[in-house]
Amino acid sequence: MPRLSKIFSRLSVIPLFLLLSGCNLVVMAPSGDIAMQQRDLIIVSVVLMLIIIIPVIFLTLFFAWRYRQSNNEATYEPEWHHSTRLELVIWSAPLAIIIALGAVTWISTHQLDPYRPLDRIAADKPLSADVKPLTVEVVALDWKWLFFYPEYDIATVNEMAAPVDRPINFKITASSVMNSFFIPALAGQIYAMPGMETKLHAVINHPGEFQGLSANYSGAGFSNMRFKFHGLDQAGFDQWVQKAKSQGTALDRNEYLTLAKPSERNPVQYFNAVDDGLYNAILNMCADPSKMCMSEMMHIDAKGGGGKESHENRERLIYDNRDGASTEVTPITVKADGGHTMQHGDNSMPGMDMGNGSSSDSSTGSAQHQGH
């Protein structure tokens, strides 16, 4: 009976393998050259580590079996304590693995730097000098994705497309909290942060429809913050652009501010015209004309700050679109010595403006916190 129970317990694992067989392991079977190189890096790293792990596991089991209590044939040497040859094997093998992993990491860190422009389309296809990259400006909103195509003067929500074998230059930012832009079939994840721009260079090598998502928790609608990425031939991409132009509406500042409000499960939207400088305004956190741009804030900082009068800018430095109204600013009493006093709520933190005007630091300090 004990033997039968062991057999049944082992057989019970089979359904788990059947379930896993239906998984789409896109990270290990990507469609973009950058993602393929990252996949190869994972495989090389795992193999190098298994060179140590497998022998250690095997020897652990072997010694437990070999020197079991009932085995009287095993040599019993309680006074044994050293073997030079064994020490060489134990230390030289891990050292060689660490050197190999270090070399692979050093090379791949530079080759796969997301800020580094592509120098090839695929392993067997170098990048032609006359190929013009496709620029896509990405904005992580609550909780949807906005994509600008400045070359075509269009924008989309929760859908993007790119021609096969054409390099893509992503410029990535966020409207409120930090997110992470991730298309597993294309390349690794890149953070999207408000007031900052990150970059990613990638290329899709096979046509198809792929999933994009946020890989960083950003609030209640995070789990549905997904979009479709279409890899198309040039004719298909041109048709997609024409579809956006024919079905879309204009995206101006007011339309953007409405779109930027927190919402979940947004349908795909197309915009056939975009206000000039809208992406840069979002990047500078001043799509709302009543807010101070990051560039203006940094200019004030570079000049040594705004002095006591800078408290008048506090209302322009409240960017949070989730909590509190931007007009609810706690009054400030300026002292003769240049200091100030202000009331703040229980949830405030030093140097942070929580969107309802609460703060325990100076207005200049708040500006610096928001800007850096």
Coordinates of C-alpha atoms in Angstrom, one line a residue:
M1 CA 0.0 0.0 0.0
P2 CA 2.7 2.5 0.8
R3 CA 4.3 1.9 -2.6
L4 CA 0.9 2.4 -4.3
S5 CA 0.4 5.7 -2.5
K6 CA 3.8 6.9 -3.7
I7 CA 2.9 6.0 -7.3
F8 CA -0.4 7.8 -7.1
S9 CA 1.2 10.9 -5.6
R10 CA 3.7 11.0 -8.5
L11 CA 0.9 10.5 -11.1
S12 CA -1.0 13.4 -9.5
V13 CA 1.7 15.8 -10.8
I14 CA 0.9 15.0 -14.4
P15 CA -2.2 17.3 -14.6
L16 CA 0.0 20.2 -13.5
F17 CA 2.3 19.6 -16.5
L18 CA -0.7 19.4 -18.8
L19 CA -1.9 22.8 -17.5
L20 CA 1.5 24.4 -18.0
S21 CA 1.7 23.1 -21.5
G22 CA -1.1 25.5 -22.4
C23 CA 0.8 28.5 -21.1
N24 CA 2.1 31.0 -23.7
L25 CA 5.7 31.5 -22.5
V26 CA 6.2 34.6 -24.7
V27 CA 9.3 35.6 -22.9
M28 CA 11.0 32.4 -24.0
A29 CA 9.5 32.6 -27.5
P30 CA 9.6 36.3 -28.4
S31 CA 9.2 38.0 -31.8
G32 CA 11.6 40.9 -31.5
D33 CA 15.4 40.8 -31.8
I34 CA 16.0 42.6 -28.4
A35 CA 13.7 40.2 -26.6
M36 CA 15.4 37.3 -28.3
Q37 CA 18.8 38.4 -27.1
Q38 CA 17.4 38.8 -23.6
R39 CA 15.9 35.3 -23.9
D40 CA 19.4 34.0 -24.9
L41 CA 20.9 35.7 -21.9
I42 CA 18.4 34.0 -19.6
I43 CA 19.3 30.6 -21.1
V44 CA 23.0 31.1 -20.9
S45 CA 22.8 32.3 -17.3
V46 CA 20.6 29.4 -16.2
V47 CA 22.9 26.8 -18.0
L48 CA 26.0 28.3 -16.3
M49 CA 24.4 28.1 -12.9
L50 CA 23.1 24.6 -13.5
I51 CA 26.7 23.5 -14.0
I52 CA 27.1 24.0 -10.3
I53 CA 23.6 23.3 -9.1
I54 CA 23.1 19.8 -10.7
P55 CA 26.4 18.3 -9.4
V56 CA 25.7 19.7 -5.9
I57 CA 22.2 18.2 -5.8
F58 CA 23.4 14.9 -7.2
L59 CA 26.3 14.7 -4.8
T60 CA 24.0 15.6 -1.9
L61 CA 21.7 12.7 -2.7
F62 CA 24.7 10.4 -3.5
F63 CA 26.4 11.0 -0.1
A64 CA 23.1 10.5 1.7
W65 CA 22.7 7.1 0.0
R66 CA 26.3 6.1 0.0
Y67 CA 27.0 6.8 3.7
R68 CA 23.6 5.6 5.1
Q69 CA 23.7 3.8 8.4
S70 CA 23.0 0.4 6.9
N71 CA 25.8 0.5 4.4
N72 CA 28.7 -1.3 6.0
E73 CA 30.9 -1.2 2.9
A74 CA 31.4 2.5 2.9
T75 CA 34.7 3.7 4.2
Y76 CA 34.4 5.3 7.6
E77 CA 37.0 8.0 8.2
P78 CA 36.0 10.3 11.1
E79 CA 39.4 11.9 11.3
W80 CA 39.4 13.0 7.6
H81 CA 39.5 16.8 7.2
H82 CA 41.3 17.9 4.1
S83 CA 41.9 17.2 0.4
T84 CA 43.8 19.6 -1.8
R85 CA 42.4 18.2 -5.0
L86 CA 38.8 18.4 -3.6
E87 CA 39.4 22.0 -2.5
L88 CA 40.6 23.0 -6.0
V89 CA 37.5 21.5 -7.6
I90 CA 35.2 23.1 -5.0
W91 CA 36.6 26.6 -5.4
S92 CA 37.8 26.7 -9.0
A93 CA 34.5 25.6 -10.6
P94 CA 32.3 28.3 -8.9
L95 CA 35.1 30.9 -9.6
A96 CA 35.0 30.0 -13.3
I97 CA 31.2 30.3 -13.4
I98 CA 31.3 33.7 -11.7
I99 CA 33.9 34.9 -14.2
A100 CA 31.8 33.6 -17.1
L101 CA 28.6 35.2 -15.7
G102 CA 30.5 38.5 -15.1
A103 CA 31.7 38.6 -18.7
V104 CA 28.3 37.7 -20.1
T105 CA 26.7 40.4 -17.9
W106 CA 29.2 43.1 -18.8
I107 CA 28.8 42.5 -22.6
S108 CA 25.0 42.1 -22.5
T109 CA 24.6 45.2 -20.3
H110 CA 26.1 47.3 -23.0
Q111 CA 24.6 45.5 -26.0
L112 CA 21.1 45.6 -24.6
D113 CA 21.2 49.1 -23.1
P114 CA 17.6 50.4 -23.8
Y115 CA 19.1 53.8 -24.6
R116 CA 21.5 52.4 -27.2
P117 CA 20.3 52.8 -30.8
L118 CA 20.0 49.5 -32.7
D119 CA 22.8 48.4 -34.9
R120 CA 21.0 45.4 -36.4
I121 CA 17.4 44.3 -37.2
A122 CA 18.1 40.6 -36.5
A123 CA 21.1 38.3 -35.9
D124 CA 21.6 37.9 -39.7
K125 CA 20.3 41.3 -40.8
P126 CA 22.3 44.5 -40.1
L127 CA 20.6 47.8 -39.9
S128 CA 20.7 49.7 -43.2
A129 CA 21.8 53.3 -43.0
D130 CA 18.8 54.6 -44.9
V131 CA 16.2 53.1 -42.6
K132 CA 14.3 55.8 -40.6
P133 CA 13.3 54.7 -37.1
L134 CA 9.7 55.0 -36.1
T135 CA 9.3 57.4 -33.1
V136 CA 6.5 56.5 -30.6
E137 CA 5.9 58.7 -27.5
V138 CA 4.3 56.7 -24.7
V139 CA 2.4 58.1 -21.8
A140 CA 1.2 55.9 -18.9
L141 CA -2.1 57.3 -17.7
D142 CA -4.5 56.1 -14.9
W143 CA -5.1 53.3 -16.1
K144 CA -4.5 53.2 -19.8
W145 CA -1.8 53.9 -22.3
L146 CA -1.6 56.8 -24.7
F147 CA 0.7 56.6 -27.8
F148 CA 1.8 59.6 -29.9
Y149 CA 3.0 59.1 -33.5
P150 CA 4.6 62.5 -34.2
E151 CA 5.6 61.5 -37.7
Y152 CA 1.9 60.9 -38.6
D153 CA 0.3 63.4 -36.3
I154 CA -1.9 60.8 -34.7
A155 CA -2.4 59.3 -31.3
T156 CA -4.1 56.2 -29.9
V157 CA -5.3 54.8 -26.6
N158 CA -4.6 51.2 -25.6
E159 CA -3.4 50.2 -29.1
M160 CA -0.2 50.6 -31.0
A161 CA 1.3 49.2 -34.2
A162 CA 4.7 49.2 -35.9
P163 CA 6.0 47.9 -39.2
V164 CA 8.0 44.6 -39.2
D165 CA 11.8 45.1 -39.3
R166 CA 11.6 48.9 -38.7
P167 CA 13.5 50.2 -35.6
I168 CA 11.2 51.8 -33.0
N169 CA 12.4 54.6 -30.8
F170 CA 10.2 54.8 -27.7
K171 CA 10.1 57.9 -25.5
I172 CA 8.3 57.0 -22.3
T173 CA 6.8 59.1 -19.5
A174 CA 3.8 59.0 -17.1
S175 CA 1.1 61.5 -16.0
S176 CA 0.9 60.7 -12.3
V177 CA 2.5 57.7 -10.7
M178 CA 5.3 55.4 -11.8
N179 CA 4.4 52.6 -14.2
S180 CA 6.4 50.1 -16.2
F181 CA 6.0 49.8 -20.0
F182 CA 6.3 46.1 -21.1
I183 CA 5.7 44.3 -24.4
P184 CA 7.2 40.8 -23.6
A185 CA 7.4 39.8 -27.3
L186 CA 9.3 43.0 -28.2
A187 CA 11.7 43.9 -25.4
G188 CA 12.2 44.1 -21.6
Q189 CA 10.2 46.4 -19.3
I190 CA 11.1 50.1 -19.0
Y191 CA 9.8 52.4 -16.2
A192 CA 7.5 55.3 -17.0
M193 CA 7.8 58.1 -14.5
P194 CA 6.1 61.5 -14.3
G195 CA 8.3 64.5 -15.1
M196 CA 11.0 62.1 -16.5
E197 CA 11.6 60.5 -19.9
T198 CA 13.0 57.0 -20.4
K199 CA 13.9 55.5 -23.7
L200 CA 13.7 52.1 -25.4
H201 CA 15.0 51.0 -28.8
A202 CA 13.5 47.9 -30.2
V203 CA 12.3 46.1 -33.4
I204 CA 9.5 43.6 -34.1
N205 CA 10.6 40.9 -36.5
H206 CA 7.5 38.9 -37.0
P207 CA 3.9 40.0 -37.8
G208 CA 1.2 39.3 -35.3
E209 CA -0.8 40.7 -32.4
F210 CA 1.0 40.9 -29.1
Q211 CA 0.1 42.0 -25.6
G212 CA 1.5 45.0 -23.8
L213 CA 0.9 45.7 -20.1
S214 CA 2.0 47.6 -17.1
A215 CA 4.5 45.6 -15.0
N216 CA 4.5 48.0 -12.0
Y217 CA 1.6 48.3 -9.6
S218 CA 0.0 51.7 -9.9
G219 CA -3.4 51.6 -8.2
A220 CA -6.8 50.1 -8.5
G221 CA -7.0 49.8 -12.3
F222 CA -3.5 48.3 -12.7
S223 CA -4.6 44.8 -13.5
N224 CA -6.5 46.0 -16.6
M225 CA -3.8 48.4 -17.8
R226 CA -3.2 46.4 -21.0
F227 CA -3.0 47.2 -24.7
K228 CA -2.6 45.5 -28.1
F229 CA 0.6 45.8 -30.1
H230 CA 0.3 45.0 -33.8
G231 CA 3.3 43.9 -35.8
L232 CA 2.4 44.7 -39.5
D233 CA 4.0 44.8 -42.9
Q234 CA 4.4 48.3 -44.3
A235 CA 1.1 48.1 -46.3
G236 CA -0.8 47.0 -43.2
F237 CA 0.8 49.7 -41.1
D238 CA -0.2 52.4 -43.6
Q239 CA -3.7 51.1 -43.5
W240 CA -3.7 51.2 -39.7
V241 CA -2.5 54.8 -39.8
Q242 CA -5.3 55.7 -42.3
K243 CA -7.8 54.0 -40.0
A244 CA -6.7 56.2 -37.1
K245 CA -7.0 59.3 -39.2
S246 CA -10.4 58.4 -40.6
Q247 CA -12.0 57.2 -37.3
G248 CA -10.2 59.5 -34.9
T249 CA -11.0 62.9 -33.4
A250 CA -8.7 65.8 -32.4
L251 CA -6.7 65.6 -29.2
D252 CA -6.3 69.0 -27.7
R253 CA -5.3 70.0 -24.1
N254 CA -8.9 69.8 -22.8
E255 CA -9.5 66.4 -24.4
Y256 CA -6.2 65.2 -22.9
L257 CA -7.1 66.4 -19.4
T258 CA -10.4 64.6 -19.6
L259 CA -8.6 61.4 -20.8
A260 CA -6.0 61.7 -18.0
K261 CA -8.6 61.3 -15.3
P262 CA -8.5 57.9 -13.6
S263 CA -10.6 55.3 -15.5
E264 CA -10.5 51.5 -16.1
R265 CA -11.0 49.2 -19.1
N266 CA -10.9 52.0 -21.6
P267 CA -11.7 51.0 -25.2
V268 CA -9.3 51.7 -28.0
Q269 CA -9.5 55.3 -29.2
Y270 CA -7.9 57.1 -32.2
F271 CA -7.0 60.7 -32.6
N272 CA -6.3 62.2 -36.0
A273 CA -4.8 65.4 -34.9
V274 CA -2.7 66.3 -31.9
D275 CA -2.0 69.7 -30.3
D276 CA 1.6 70.9 -31.0
G277 CA 3.8 70.3 -28.0
L278 CA 1.3 68.2 -26.1
Y279 CA 3.7 65.4 -25.3
N280 CA 6.4 67.8 -24.1
A281 CA 3.7 69.5 -22.0
I282 CA 2.8 66.2 -20.4
L283 CA 6.5 65.4 -19.9
N284 CA 6.9 68.8 -18.2
M285 CA 3.7 68.2 -16.1
C286 CA 2.0 71.3 -17.5
A287 CA -0.6 70.0 -19.9
D288 CA -2.9 71.9 -17.6
P289 CA -2.1 75.5 -18.4
S290 CA -2.6 76.5 -14.8
K291 CA 0.4 74.3 -13.7
M292 CA 4.0 75.3 -13.7
C293 CA 6.2 73.5 -16.2
M294 CA 9.2 71.5 -15.0
S295 CA 11.4 73.5 -17.3
E296 CA 10.2 76.7 -15.6
M297 CA 10.7 75.2 -12.2
M298 CA 14.3 74.1 -13.0
H299 CA 15.0 77.6 -14.4
I300 CA 13.9 79.1 -11.1
D301 CA 16.0 76.6 -9.2
A302 CA 19.0 77.3 -11.4
K303 CA 18.6 81.0 -10.5
G304 CA 18.8 80.2 -6.8
G305 CA 15.1 79.8 -6.1
G306 CA 12.1 82.1 -6.0
G307 CA 12.7 83.5 -2.5
K308 CA 9.8 84.3 -0.1
E309 CA 7.5 85.1 -2.9
S310 CA 7.7 81.6 -4.2
H311 CA 4.8 80.6 -1.9
E312 CA 2.5 82.1 -4.5
N313 CA 3.5 79.3 -6.9
R314 CA 2.3 76.5 -4.5
E315 CA -1.0 76.1 -6.3
R316 CA 0.7 75.7 -9.6
L317 CA 2.8 72.9 -8.2
I318 CA 0.0 70.6 -7.2
Y319 CA -0.1 67.9 -9.8
D320 CA -1.9 65.0 -8.2
N321 CA -5.1 64.2 -10.1
R322 CA -6.3 61.5 -7.8
D323 CA -6.7 62.9 -4.3
G324 CA -8.2 66.3 -3.3
A325 CA -9.0 69.3 -5.4
S326 CA -6.1 71.3 -6.8
T327 CA -7.7 74.5 -5.4
E328 CA -7.7 73.3 -1.8
V329 CA -4.4 74.8 -0.8
T330 CA -3.5 75.2 2.9
P331 CA -2.8 78.9 3.7
I332 CA 0.8 79.9 4.5
T333 CA 1.8 82.5 7.0
V334 CA 5.1 84.1 6.0
K335 CA 7.2 85.1 9.0
A336 CA 9.5 88.1 9.1
D337 CA 12.6 85.9 9.2
G338 CA 11.6 84.2 5.9
G339 CA 10.2 81.1 7.6
H340 CA 6.6 80.0 7.5
T341 CA 4.0 78.0 9.3
M342 CA 1.3 75.9 7.8
Q343 CA -1.3 73.3 8.9
H344 CA -1.1 69.8 7.6
G345 CA -3.1 66.6 7.8
D346 CA -2.2 63.4 9.4
N347 CA -1.2 61.8 6.0
S348 CA 1.4 64.4 4.9
M349 CA 5.1 63.7 4.6
P350 CA 7.9 66.3 4.8
G351 CA 8.5 67.9 1.5
M352 CA 5.5 66.2 -0.2
D353 CA 2.4 67.9 -1.5
M354 CA -0.4 65.4 -1.3
G355 CA -2.7 67.1 -3.8
N356 CA -4.8 68.8 -1.1
G357 CA -2.2 71.4 -0.3
S358 CA -0.9 69.7 2.8
S359 CA 2.8 69.9 3.3
S360 CA 5.4 70.2 6.1
D361 CA 8.2 71.7 4.0
S362 CA 8.6 75.1 2.3
S363 CA 7.0 75.8 -1.1
T364 CA 10.4 75.9 -2.7
G365 CA 11.3 72.6 -1.2
S366 CA 8.0 71.2 -2.5
A367 CA 8.8 72.5 -6.0
Q368 CA 12.2 70.8 -5.8
H369 CA 10.7 67.5 -4.6
Q370 CA 8.2 67.5 -7.4
G371 CA 10.8 68.4 -9.9
H372 CA 13.7 66.1 -9.0

